[in-house]
XYZ file of C-alpha atoms in Angstrom:
775
model
C -50.277 -24.391 0.740
C -47.094 -26.351 1.392
C -48.006 -28.817 -1.343
C -48.711 -25.987 -3.775
C -45.291 -24.456 -3.085
C -43.578 -27.829 -3.543
C -45.256 -28.344 -6.911
C -44.310 -24.799 -7.930
C -40.681 -25.367 -6.867
C -40.385 -28.587 -8.837
C -41.977 -26.964 -11.895
C -39.558 -24.042 -11.714
C -36.622 -26.461 -11.518
C -37.771 -28.195 -14.680
C -38.574 -24.869 -16.313
C -35.180 -23.298 -15.712
C -33.302 -26.465 -16.642
C -35.098 -26.196 -19.985
C -33.530 -24.134 -22.785
C -36.965 -22.782 -23.791
C -37.536 -20.764 -20.614
C -34.057 -19.278 -20.787
C -34.449 -18.596 -24.490
C -37.662 -16.677 -23.770
C -35.904 -14.656 -21.063
C -32.986 -13.865 -23.358
C -35.204 -12.920 -26.291
C -37.360 -10.769 -24.053
C -34.256 -9.132 -22.605
C -33.000 -8.323 -26.106
C -36.437 -7.040 -27.140
C -36.810 -4.893 -24.014
C -33.304 -3.502 -24.469
C -33.975 -2.743 -28.120
C -37.229 -0.920 -27.414
C -35.774 1.049 -24.508
C -32.575 2.031 -26.301
C -34.538 3.167 -29.343
C -36.858 5.182 -27.110
C -33.954 6.892 -25.346
C -32.252 7.535 -28.681
C -35.334 9.223 -30.163
C -35.921 11.294 -27.034
C -32.340 12.529 -26.734
C -32.148 13.429 -30.416
C -35.435 15.332 -30.173
C -33.982 17.380 -27.326
C -30.763 17.933 -29.270
C -32.807 19.454 -32.101
C -34.019 22.107 -29.666
C -37.586 20.861 -29.375
C -39.399 21.196 -26.080
C -40.117 17.964 -24.237
C -41.945 17.243 -21.017
C -43.617 14.485 -19.037
C -40.556 12.368 -19.784
C -41.448 9.435 -17.530
C -44.721 8.934 -19.350
C -43.267 9.626 -22.798
C -40.468 7.114 -22.407
C -42.223 4.387 -20.436
C -46.027 4.545 -20.409
C -47.169 6.339 -23.560
C -48.927 4.364 -26.290
C -45.594 3.884 -28.047
C -43.593 3.860 -24.837
C -41.401 1.107 -23.431
C -44.087 -0.872 -21.576
C -46.655 -0.922 -24.371
C -44.163 -1.858 -27.075
C -42.737 -4.608 -24.858
C -46.209 -5.920 -24.115
C -47.237 -5.934 -27.767
C -45.142 -9.026 -28.572
C -45.032 -10.928 -25.281
C -47.961 -13.109 -26.339
C -45.655 -14.672 -28.932
C -43.252 -16.018 -26.293
C -45.297 -17.034 -23.271
C -47.092 -19.999 -24.943
C -43.656 -21.535 -25.543
C -43.267 -21.790 -21.767
C -46.841 -22.735 -20.825
C -47.271 -25.371 -23.533
C -45.416 -28.004 -21.490
C -46.859 -27.316 -18.049
C -49.365 -30.179 -18.230
C -49.051 -31.620 -21.743
C -45.572 -32.807 -20.788
C -47.073 -34.685 -17.829
C -49.600 -36.340 -20.125
C -47.080 -37.315 -22.809
C -44.509 -38.712 -20.344
C -47.077 -40.542 -18.217
C -45.993 -38.729 -15.037
C -49.544 -37.458 -14.667
C -50.446 -40.900 -13.307
C -48.034 -40.358 -10.422
C -49.824 -37.100 -9.594
C -53.160 -38.876 -9.722
C -51.856 -41.564 -7.365
C -50.405 -39.076 -4.890
C -52.436 -37.425 -2.124
C -52.655 -34.183 -4.091
C -55.920 -32.512 -5.073
C -56.737 -31.220 -8.535
C -56.724 -27.645 -7.259
C -53.262 -28.083 -5.689
C -51.819 -29.391 -8.935
C -53.285 -26.518 -10.951
C -52.422 -23.803 -8.436
C -48.892 -25.143 -8.014
C -48.310 -25.051 -11.763
C -49.843 -21.574 -11.972
C -47.707 -20.310 -9.089
C -44.607 -21.350 -11.000
C -45.794 -19.298 -13.959
C -46.513 -16.346 -11.670
C -42.895 -16.478 -10.539
C -41.666 -16.826 -14.123
C -43.830 -13.818 -15.084
C -42.303 -11.943 -12.165
C -38.861 -12.759 -13.569
C -39.872 -11.318 -16.931
C -41.158 -8.200 -15.174
C -37.949 -7.868 -13.129
C -35.922 -7.781 -16.355
C -37.598 -4.427 -17.009
C -36.210 -3.073 -13.735
C -32.886 -2.498 -15.476
C -34.580 0.087 -17.699
C -36.609 1.526 -14.819
C -33.524 1.991 -12.612
C -31.673 3.691 -15.452
C -34.638 5.998 -16.094
C -34.848 6.886 -12.401
C -31.208 8.000 -12.422
C -31.265 10.101 -15.596
C -34.773 11.676 -15.533
C -35.347 14.586 -13.189
C -38.278 14.078 -10.759
C -38.962 10.557 -11.992
C -42.633 9.578 -11.528
C -42.316 6.365 -9.495
C -46.070 6.061 -8.924
C -46.694 5.871 -12.661
C -43.913 3.329 -13.202
C -44.892 0.937 -10.415
C -48.478 1.002 -11.620
C -47.301 0.272 -15.170
C -45.273 -2.678 -13.927
C -48.372 -3.956 -12.128
C -50.370 -3.779 -15.360
C -47.624 -5.605 -17.251
C -47.474 -8.335 -14.606
C -51.248 -8.832 -14.520
C -51.300 -9.387 -18.281
C -48.562 -12.020 -17.987
C -50.447 -13.833 -15.219
C -53.638 -13.874 -17.259
C -51.786 -15.191 -20.310
C -50.231 -17.861 -18.072
C -53.626 -19.066 -16.818
C -54.848 -19.353 -20.408
C -51.718 -21.252 -21.444
C -52.052 -23.589 -18.456
C -55.604 -24.527 -19.443
C -54.677 -25.136 -23.066
C -51.786 -27.314 -21.907
C -54.251 -29.511 -19.997
C -56.234 -30.297 -23.140
C -53.584 -32.224 -25.048
C -50.429 -34.283 -24.676
C -48.837 -32.484 -27.636
C -46.974 -29.339 -26.606
C -47.102 -27.750 -30.069
C -50.881 -28.196 -30.152
C -51.112 -26.587 -26.721
C -49.054 -23.606 -27.928
C -51.172 -23.165 -31.057
C -54.339 -23.464 -28.976
C -53.039 -20.751 -26.633
C -52.413 -18.451 -29.591
C -55.983 -19.121 -30.752
C -57.458 -18.175 -27.386
C -55.335 -15.030 -27.283
C -56.725 -14.114 -30.688
C -60.339 -14.766 -29.634
C -59.972 -12.693 -26.462
C -58.342 -9.898 -28.435
C -61.037 -9.931 -31.106
C -64.057 -10.451 -28.829
C -64.402 -6.711 -28.265
C -65.562 -6.412 -31.881
C -68.019 -9.303 -31.774
C -71.789 -8.754 -31.604
C -71.366 -5.103 -30.658
C -74.762 -4.296 -32.154
C -76.592 -6.438 -29.554
C -77.017 -4.490 -26.348
C -76.511 -7.051 -23.566
C -74.086 -9.231 -25.525
C -72.146 -6.113 -26.444
C -71.211 -5.486 -22.817
C -70.174 -9.106 -22.227
C -67.960 -9.447 -25.292
C -66.521 -5.974 -24.791
C -65.644 -6.876 -21.211
C -64.069 -10.191 -22.247
C -61.722 -8.471 -24.697
C -58.170 -8.451 -23.381
C -57.123 -5.998 -26.076
C -56.031 -2.757 -24.429
C -57.139 -3.916 -20.974
C -53.837 -2.946 -19.432
C -53.756 0.484 -21.088
C -55.334 2.333 -18.167
C -53.072 0.659 -15.624
C -49.929 1.210 -17.698
C -50.739 4.922 -17.972
C -51.130 5.126 -14.183
C -54.880 4.716 -13.665
C -55.911 1.763 -11.507
C -59.588 1.041 -12.190
C -61.540 -1.555 -10.252
C -63.092 -2.979 -13.412
C -59.653 -3.553 -14.973
C -58.202 -5.217 -11.873
C -61.290 -7.419 -11.546
C -61.035 -8.325 -15.208
C -57.573 -9.832 -14.789
C -58.592 -11.595 -11.565
C -61.805 -12.996 -13.026
C -60.363 -14.119 -16.379
C -57.394 -15.698 -14.621
C -59.768 -17.439 -12.188
C -61.966 -18.554 -15.096
C -59.182 -20.445 -16.861
C -57.826 -21.863 -13.615
C -61.320 -23.181 -12.878
C -61.516 -24.623 -16.391
C -58.199 -26.408 -15.793
C -59.436 -27.871 -12.485
C -62.631 -29.052 -14.191
C -60.495 -30.643 -16.887
C -58.699 -32.703 -14.225
C -61.975 -33.575 -12.564
C -63.331 -34.776 -15.881
C -60.358 -37.110 -16.348
C -60.329 -38.529 -12.809
C -64.088 -38.763 -12.295
C -66.521 -40.840 -14.271
C -69.076 -38.086 -14.858
C -71.383 -37.462 -17.798
C -70.628 -34.904 -20.478
C -73.654 -32.957 -19.309
C -72.098 -32.555 -15.867
C -68.906 -31.278 -17.440
C -70.802 -28.875 -19.642
C -72.758 -27.526 -16.671
C -69.529 -26.969 -14.738
C -67.875 -25.034 -17.529
C -70.941 -23.031 -18.487
C -71.811 -22.300 -14.860
C -68.438 -20.779 -14.022
C -68.395 -18.892 -17.350
C -71.823 -17.374 -16.667
C -70.753 -16.475 -13.120
C -67.580 -14.750 -14.329
C -69.463 -12.972 -17.143
C -72.074 -11.741 -14.669
C -69.437 -10.495 -12.231
C -67.647 -8.804 -15.115
C -70.851 -7.169 -16.270
C -71.539 -5.900 -12.740
C -67.972 -4.612 -12.400
C -68.625 -2.291 -15.338
C -71.662 -0.694 -13.717
C -70.721 2.941 -13.034
C -71.982 2.891 -9.441
C -69.611 0.026 -8.597
C -66.508 1.438 -10.279
C -63.606 2.728 -8.188
C -60.325 4.212 -9.328
C -56.961 5.509 -8.186
C -54.780 7.822 -10.248
C -51.187 6.971 -9.370
C -49.580 9.704 -11.468
C -47.963 12.617 -9.679
C -50.076 15.263 -11.430
C -53.316 13.193 -11.643
C -53.413 13.444 -15.427
C -55.874 10.558 -15.782
C -58.800 12.094 -13.959
C -60.850 15.273 -14.097
C -59.329 18.552 -13.017
C -60.449 20.129 -9.768
C -62.716 22.593 -11.601
C -64.549 19.773 -13.359
C -64.830 17.750 -10.166
C -66.483 20.700 -8.426
C -68.982 20.978 -11.280
C -69.897 17.294 -11.067
C -70.333 17.554 -7.289
C -73.155 20.052 -7.866
C -75.174 17.758 -10.141
C -78.013 15.967 -8.391
C -80.185 13.071 -9.493
C -80.044 11.077 -12.678
C -78.436 12.476 -15.811
C -79.723 11.180 -19.135
C -77.441 11.427 -22.145
C -79.166 10.820 -25.477
C -76.961 10.633 -28.545
C -78.544 11.305 -31.939
C -76.557 9.827 -34.811
C -77.247 10.621 -38.458
C -76.695 7.711 -40.827
C -75.361 10.142 -43.452
C -73.274 12.271 -41.098
C -69.499 12.469 -41.237
C -69.277 11.079 -37.719
C -71.654 8.124 -37.965
C -68.793 5.728 -37.214
C -68.246 7.410 -33.828
C -71.734 6.452 -32.645
C -72.515 3.370 -34.742
C -74.033 0.421 -32.823
C -70.708 -1.406 -32.937
C -68.869 1.635 -31.515
C -71.109 2.451 -28.544
C -68.769 1.180 -25.835
C -65.809 2.975 -27.372
C -67.851 6.170 -27.640
C -68.952 5.953 -24.002
C -65.323 6.048 -22.893
C -65.579 9.825 -23.407
C -67.767 9.923 -20.292
C -65.708 7.505 -18.173
C -63.976 10.265 -16.124
C -67.364 11.880 -15.400
C -68.993 8.606 -14.377
C -66.411 8.248 -11.626
C -67.800 11.383 -9.979
C -71.463 11.000 -10.917
C -72.279 7.362 -11.687
C -76.019 8.009 -11.908
C -76.006 8.466 -15.679
C -78.155 6.792 -18.289
C -77.090 6.567 -21.916
C -79.252 6.043 -24.967
C -78.479 6.097 -28.688
C -81.072 7.102 -31.257
C -80.397 6.715 -34.948
C -81.935 8.826 -37.675
C -81.489 9.717 -41.303
C -81.641 13.138 -42.928
C -79.775 14.973 -45.648
C -76.781 16.444 -43.825
C -75.733 20.065 -43.965
C -72.298 21.615 -44.052
C -69.286 19.606 -45.177
C -71.169 16.281 -45.288
C -73.669 17.630 -47.840
C -71.132 17.614 -50.681
C -70.269 13.992 -50.010
C -73.959 13.057 -49.860
C -74.759 14.753 -53.170
C -71.893 13.053 -54.988
C -72.464 9.602 -53.499
C -76.256 9.374 -53.724
C -76.893 11.476 -56.815
C -80.207 10.538 -58.445
C -81.456 8.514 -55.454
C -84.341 9.316 -53.156
C -83.570 9.577 -49.457
C -85.120 6.159 -48.786
C -83.109 4.571 -51.595
C -79.968 6.122 -50.169
C -80.837 4.633 -46.757
C -81.167 1.168 -48.312
C -77.801 1.472 -50.013
C -75.820 2.763 -47.051
C -77.280 0.351 -44.466
C -76.309 -2.563 -46.712
C -72.842 -1.054 -47.114
C -72.391 -0.554 -43.356
C -73.986 -3.890 -42.465
C -76.411 -2.296 -39.976
C -80.071 -2.951 -39.310
C -82.179 -0.534 -41.355
C -85.066 -0.697 -38.863
C -83.179 1.179 -36.129
C -83.070 4.347 -38.263
C -85.957 6.821 -38.149
C -86.505 10.006 -40.142
C -85.266 13.095 -38.302
C -88.875 14.298 -37.910
C -89.560 11.247 -35.725
C -87.617 12.918 -32.898
C -88.978 16.434 -33.455
C -90.691 16.447 -30.046
C -87.350 15.805 -28.360
C -84.856 17.863 -30.356
C -84.659 20.106 -33.392
C -82.119 18.152 -35.414
C -82.280 20.541 -38.372
C -81.060 23.388 -36.176
C -78.157 21.085 -35.311
C -77.391 20.773 -39.044
C -78.481 17.120 -38.927
C -75.187 16.206 -37.262
C -74.023 13.941 -34.471
C -75.294 15.613 -31.282
C -75.892 14.682 -27.659
C -78.652 15.949 -25.430
C -77.702 15.954 -21.735
C -80.797 16.224 -19.562
C -81.517 16.414 -15.837
C -84.597 15.120 -14.056
C -86.040 18.638 -13.832
C -86.131 18.843 -17.650
C -83.202 21.229 -18.108
C -80.953 20.191 -20.956
C -77.923 21.199 -22.975
C -76.418 19.998 -26.249
C -72.925 18.584 -26.693
C -71.447 18.330 -30.177
C -68.563 16.980 -32.229
C -66.365 19.463 -34.069
C -64.857 19.728 -37.521
C -61.231 19.653 -36.447
C -58.509 17.130 -35.716
C -59.712 16.474 -32.157
C -63.385 15.944 -33.123
C -64.468 15.223 -29.526
C -65.293 18.071 -27.114
C -62.855 16.919 -24.408
C -62.935 18.103 -20.825
C -63.266 21.887 -21.173
C -66.379 21.778 -23.400
C -67.904 18.757 -21.665
C -67.543 20.373 -18.250
C -69.020 23.620 -19.606
C -72.093 21.641 -20.706
C -72.510 20.086 -17.257
C -71.928 23.443 -15.586
C -74.674 24.999 -17.686
C -77.074 22.478 -16.147
C -76.224 23.545 -12.608
C -76.114 27.332 -12.800
C -76.758 30.362 -14.973
C -73.754 31.080 -17.119
C -72.905 34.515 -18.537
C -75.138 35.884 -21.277
C -73.571 38.023 -24.008
C -75.674 40.785 -25.520
C -74.751 42.018 -29.009
C -75.939 45.562 -29.673
C -77.864 46.117 -32.912
C -79.464 49.135 -34.543
C -76.380 50.792 -35.989
C -75.346 48.227 -38.598
C -73.028 46.451 -36.186
C -71.399 43.095 -36.870
C -74.150 40.480 -36.615
C -74.107 37.071 -34.986
C -76.425 35.854 -37.752
C -74.224 37.037 -40.611
C -72.553 34.091 -42.372
C -70.518 36.383 -44.643
C -66.853 37.249 -44.324
C -67.439 40.165 -41.920
C -70.080 38.522 -39.737
C -69.667 37.159 -36.211
C -71.533 33.886 -36.695
C -68.425 31.710 -36.331
C -67.419 33.485 -33.135
C -70.814 33.007 -31.532
C -73.092 30.402 -33.066
C -71.201 28.074 -35.404
C -71.911 24.638 -33.991
C -69.114 22.666 -35.683
C -66.534 25.242 -34.446
C -64.924 24.238 -31.149
C -64.141 27.802 -30.044
C -67.572 29.356 -30.647
C -69.202 30.943 -27.609
C -72.126 28.546 -27.926
C -69.890 25.500 -27.514
C -68.172 26.989 -24.487
C -71.314 27.508 -22.428
C -72.262 31.104 -23.251
C -75.794 32.265 -23.913
C -76.216 35.244 -26.209
C -78.857 37.551 -27.539
C -79.249 40.705 -29.589
C -80.301 43.924 -27.897
C -80.681 47.644 -28.514
C -79.426 50.676 -26.617
C -82.691 52.442 -27.360
C -83.937 51.065 -24.048
C -82.233 50.107 -20.765
C -80.101 46.972 -20.967
C -81.770 43.898 -19.485
C -80.423 42.761 -16.120
C -79.853 39.260 -17.517
C -77.070 40.477 -19.815
C -73.638 40.027 -18.228
C -71.407 41.054 -21.155
C -72.462 43.788 -23.583
C -70.753 43.802 -26.986
C -70.709 46.754 -29.388
C -68.853 45.886 -32.585
C -68.160 48.264 -35.481
C -71.166 50.589 -35.294
C -71.673 52.618 -38.488
C -74.196 55.291 -37.404
C -74.215 57.820 -34.594
C -75.683 56.953 -31.179
C -78.382 59.173 -29.723
C -78.123 60.798 -26.306
C -80.724 58.335 -24.997
C -78.669 55.399 -26.182
C -75.505 56.791 -24.605
C -77.430 57.311 -21.370
C -78.590 53.682 -21.357
C -75.037 52.524 -22.013
C -73.682 54.650 -19.164
C -76.333 53.264 -16.812
C -75.249 49.735 -17.730
C -71.619 50.658 -17.039
C -72.484 52.399 -13.761
C -74.204 49.259 -12.428
C -71.026 47.263 -13.068
C -71.833 45.430 -16.307
C -68.949 44.003 -18.286
C -68.378 45.524 -21.706
C -66.637 44.802 -25.012
C -66.249 47.662 -27.502
C -64.705 46.901 -30.875
C -63.847 49.676 -33.322
C -62.767 49.492 -36.966
C -61.387 51.726 -39.694
C -63.324 54.940 -40.326
C -65.559 54.357 -37.282
C -63.547 56.453 -34.815
C -65.915 59.444 -34.770
C -68.901 57.145 -34.143
C -67.257 54.936 -31.524
C -65.316 57.585 -29.585
C -68.379 58.837 -27.645
C -68.726 55.297 -26.275
C -65.195 55.141 -24.880
C -64.592 58.794 -23.992
C -66.031 58.394 -20.446
C -63.162 55.981 -19.760
C -60.489 58.451 -20.859
C -60.018 56.546 -24.134
C -59.895 57.699 -27.752
C -59.559 55.749 -30.975
C -56.771 57.414 -32.959
C -57.327 58.945 -36.383
C -55.936 57.179 -39.435
C -54.899 53.561 -39.089
C -52.045 51.472 -37.783
C -49.621 50.158 -40.406
C -46.897 47.597 -39.905
C -44.066 46.055 -41.874
C -44.638 42.306 -42.396
C -42.558 40.749 -45.146
C -44.738 39.512 -47.982
C -47.872 41.369 -46.835
C -49.402 44.809 -47.245
C -48.762 47.393 -44.556
C -52.372 47.405 -43.366
C -52.074 43.860 -41.978
C -51.230 44.218 -38.298
C -49.849 41.282 -36.329
C -50.643 42.513 -32.854
C -48.457 41.039 -30.152
C -49.575 40.344 -26.618
C -48.107 42.616 -23.977
C -46.174 41.458 -20.931
C -48.784 42.985 -18.634
C -51.780 40.989 -19.884
C -50.660 37.580 -18.565
C -52.479 38.306 -15.308
C -55.825 38.608 -17.103
C -56.279 35.180 -18.662
C -54.179 32.068 -18.990
C -55.106 32.025 -22.681
C -53.134 35.248 -23.144
C -50.227 33.871 -21.137
C -50.019 30.732 -23.281
C -50.156 32.770 -26.494
C -47.371 35.008 -25.213
C -45.184 32.025 -24.313
C -45.691 30.490 -27.768
C -45.084 33.842 -29.503
C -48.501 33.739 -31.148
C -50.057 36.927 -32.518
C -53.449 38.335 -33.474
C -53.947 39.189 -37.137
C -55.779 42.497 -37.610
C -56.403 43.461 -41.263
C -56.907 47.183 -40.728
C -56.705 48.403 -37.142
C -56.858 51.720 -35.323
C -54.665 52.696 -32.404
C -55.950 53.399 -28.895
C -54.953 56.439 -26.845
C -55.900 56.670 -23.178
C -55.448 58.723 -20.040
C -56.009 56.754 -16.867
C -58.988 57.597 -14.669
C -58.401 57.023 -10.987
C -61.066 54.370 -10.340
C -60.047 52.120 -13.249
C -56.978 49.946 -13.655
C -55.663 50.007 -17.247
C -53.839 47.044 -18.772
C -52.571 47.140 -22.380
C -53.392 43.781 -23.966
C -52.255 44.079 -27.582
C -49.813 46.330 -29.393
C -48.367 46.690 -32.877
C -44.778 45.886 -33.815
C -41.894 47.629 -32.076
C -39.247 49.821 -33.767
C -36.045 47.786 -34.085
C -33.537 50.697 -34.267
C -33.317 54.427 -34.797
C -33.547 54.596 -38.601
C -36.814 55.590 -40.215
C -36.862 52.587 -42.568
C -36.673 50.167 -39.681
C -39.743 51.468 -37.851
C -41.912 48.439 -37.306
C -45.260 50.234 -37.122
C -46.799 53.670 -36.975
C -50.102 55.482 -37.210
C -50.580 56.312 -40.924
C -52.651 59.470 -41.577
C -52.197 59.983 -45.323
C -52.092 56.744 -47.319
C -55.249 54.673 -47.656
C -54.457 52.571 -50.734
C -51.745 50.124 -49.703
C -51.740 48.237 -52.995
C -50.795 51.023 -55.404
C -49.282 53.560 -52.979
C -46.293 53.265 -50.670
C -46.796 54.557 -47.132
C -43.894 56.219 -45.321
C -43.626 57.320 -41.723
C -43.929 61.108 -41.524
C -43.585 62.593 -38.047
C -44.169 66.122 -39.368
C -47.718 65.147 -40.327
C -48.414 63.996 -36.768
C -47.877 60.303 -37.391
C -46.863 58.407 -34.283
C -44.434 55.496 -34.375
C -45.152 52.219 -32.664
C -45.665 50.242 -30.683
C -49.297 51.362 -30.665
C -51.924 49.916 -28.391
C -54.575 47.909 -30.275
C -56.191 46.226 -27.283
C -56.829 47.620 -23.796
C -58.399 46.106 -20.659
C -59.974 48.083 -17.808
C -61.229 46.812 -14.487
C -62.520 48.251 -11.224
C -64.600 47.323 -8.187
C -68.300 48.154 -8.323
C -69.908 47.252 -5.010
C -69.012 43.569 -4.453
C -68.136 42.740 -8.045
C -65.233 43.357 -10.359
C -66.245 45.151 -13.532
C -64.277 44.273 -16.653
C -64.114 46.223 -19.924
C -62.195 45.362 -23.075
C -61.517 47.920 -25.846
C -60.192 46.723 -29.213
C -59.015 48.603 -32.310
C -60.119 46.102 -34.961
C -63.428 44.361 -35.596
C -62.223 42.120 -38.416
C -60.033 39.900 -36.277
C -63.180 38.355 -34.747
C -64.933 37.946 -38.095
C -65.852 34.681 -39.805
C -63.165 35.186 -42.405
C -60.300 36.062 -40.097
C -61.044 33.302 -37.560
C -60.686 30.777 -40.401
C -57.754 32.309 -42.262
C -54.201 30.997 -42.231
C -51.206 32.994 -43.466
C -47.719 31.757 -44.215
C -45.087 32.769 -41.671
C -47.658 34.336 -39.328
C -48.551 32.367 -36.192
C -51.944 34.022 -35.689
C -54.347 32.473 -33.177
C -57.347 34.783 -33.308
C -59.696 32.118 -31.943
C -57.471 31.673 -28.881
C -57.519 35.433 -28.376
C -61.306 35.510 -28.666
C -61.584 32.683 -26.146
C -59.296 34.542 -23.752
C -61.251 37.797 -24.099
C -64.578 36.219 -23.214
C -62.997 34.062 -20.511
C -61.802 37.252 -18.828
C -65.073 39.118 -19.413
C -67.028 36.209 -17.883
C -65.004 36.649 -14.699
C -63.183 33.397 -15.563
C -66.399 31.348 -15.403
C -66.181 29.899 -18.913
C -64.583 28.411 -20.903
C -63.730 25.949 -18.131
C -60.105 26.016 -17.092
C -59.101 22.371 -17.606
C -55.369 22.938 -17.422
C -53.235 20.535 -15.461
C -50.060 20.988 -13.484
C -47.069 20.722 -15.761
C -45.194 17.483 -14.964
C -41.811 18.356 -13.403
C -39.940 15.516 -15.148
C -38.808 17.658 -18.058
C -35.047 17.054 -18.067
C -32.876 14.028 -18.873
C -29.156 13.887 -18.248
C -28.416 11.416 -21.068
C -26.593 13.003 -24.003
C -26.143 11.893 -27.607
C -22.617 10.717 -26.777
C -24.134 8.229 -24.296
C -26.288 6.478 -26.904
C -23.581 3.994 -27.901
C -23.134 2.940 -24.257
C -26.915 2.540 -23.831
C -27.082 0.329 -26.915
C -24.206 -1.783 -25.594
C -25.710 -2.095 -22.113
C -29.313 -2.912 -22.981
C -28.920 -4.725 -26.282
C -25.839 -6.829 -25.502
C -24.634 -6.841 -21.861
C -27.936 -7.570 -20.093
C -29.021 -10.309 -22.565
C -25.491 -11.749 -22.297
C -25.836 -11.973 -18.506
C -29.027 -13.979 -18.969
C -27.312 -16.218 -21.524
C -24.357 -16.855 -19.215
C -26.773 -17.720 -16.403
C -28.451 -20.279 -18.609
C -25.081 -21.746 -19.666
C -23.861 -22.110 -16.070
C -27.042 -23.855 -14.958
C -26.957 -26.144 -17.995
C -23.312 -27.101 -17.353
C -24.051 -27.733 -13.696
C -26.959 -29.962 -14.616
C -24.847 -31.831 -17.163
C -22.157 -32.374 -14.530
C -24.704 -33.925 -12.182
């Protein structure tokens, strides 16, 4: 060890007497200061504009465009300038012969040189402490765990780059050649993750070898065993190569022996890397304060209940919009969606099956325009050539008919998650910006495998809104639309249609009666009351002109749907469009309601009736939605009222008329009831509009109206399911949400980080150079 330290000390002396090392430090200091100052500038100006910010430590330092990642993105351009002379200088000057003649082993020479680069890399990392210290002083509740982990990731990358540069320097006596060779290796290691990704075993090796993005997990605060081992193994690989290079020069061995040495250590490292990526061997530590990089507690509890092997089969349609997400070359990237779940249940098996079929939905239009006049088989030939994929891996959809009904899945990208007992559930991609299901929907799928989730029964027989109706008024989008993220199906619910002509099945947990058009018989009302008496949860949704039919359903609760309809003044819209606001009281029911209230989001109701109620002692009543509030005492400024006379809001002008019995707002349009029935809490939701849950209204956007009907629907069924589903995947809000830096401080920050700190480094270099010249 003493010899290694001596070699490292001498190398550092030469390195820091060289202008190149100092130039790299100065340039890096300027670059780091530039990136940090720009980041602070953008953050402070965003706050000055009144926009909400949070998670400031991550946003400024560890985000994809944060300080560490932007600094790391260009470091590969500088480091080869330092490593290129580590050994090539010894070869060109002839001093290597002195090392050969000295009692120093090959390993000591290599490790001594590498240790010097480790210390130089540490110096580069320490330059970033100026920014870290400043951030710690100005950001409230600074997340030190995240930052120290990010610095570790940055340092590991530098050490790995150094080992590569050291090896390349041993191959030639020309420093420029060594630098260019180092750049080439960096490029190969960055690009290897895209090489041979359609070959199963090779895919894992080349994907593992890729250095591109390797530090991302560590920089964002997640220390994974496979990432740490990657840096150790790749660093060790190039150090071993360098030692073998010296052995080859000093020993008179055959080329075959040299080849076996290199290939042997490469195979060993590749095998260890492959094993490190096996889920059962992976370990992790989330260093962030709020554990943002791992599953929430709710999801962890779900995964703890899963036993045995889980098989995930992904079916990918060649003609689907999302083929690229599951293409052979994208498998490893796609599997990253399951990485957090593998940490808690590593016994998972993944398989990809490729098929072709004419897609349905949005992809159908693209198919018809692109492959017009071609048979399906001819279209397959054309697209496989275009994508550069093997045609033989694709089967017709009917080939998998014994496993899955792909037509019922609209011939889309779909996963089948299956347990050893044969139970299974489907997981889908969605037609929105996010595309992937993310934690809430993924955890709901796993939960459905471990327990019975709530079943929703939709009453039929009186021309109610139907879950099978694809028209504007239907409830298909709410319940069964597979590409829609917020549908009940995609959040874990089961549902069925039922009739009140007979007792409600015990398997139904939530009974829904929506916009009935004909009168209920006494027998049907009796069956409904029996369901209520046993504690079943209930959703009753009324609509215009249905009050007389629906009132017998709600009268036992002391509730009545008001005559007429609610009208409301919304600039640019007819009076019959109600933008129901969430009440202050409903935040205790569901976090969905609370979030909507905080963001001032509303529920659009195109034609709603008001709800009157008198509280019955055994129920607790909570108003959920109400119409607009009167702003002052003048008639014209009344925000909403119950209109009894006008019905045509296009040609007629409605006016509030108290003498006719019209009641001014706010008027209740949504009401929640709950009580204890034996050992369970019964929950009932009464709503004054059926259209807001319809296919049309869930998809509609209106200017100047921040309506989030799908969030409201999700919150309603979350509450009615006793908070079982959708899964609550919220995380603790990071406390680092304030920064003391003001816009007036920006000029000082620019001066400090762009000029003063680099100048200190430059002065240090000048002093050492003058001292050396004096000697």
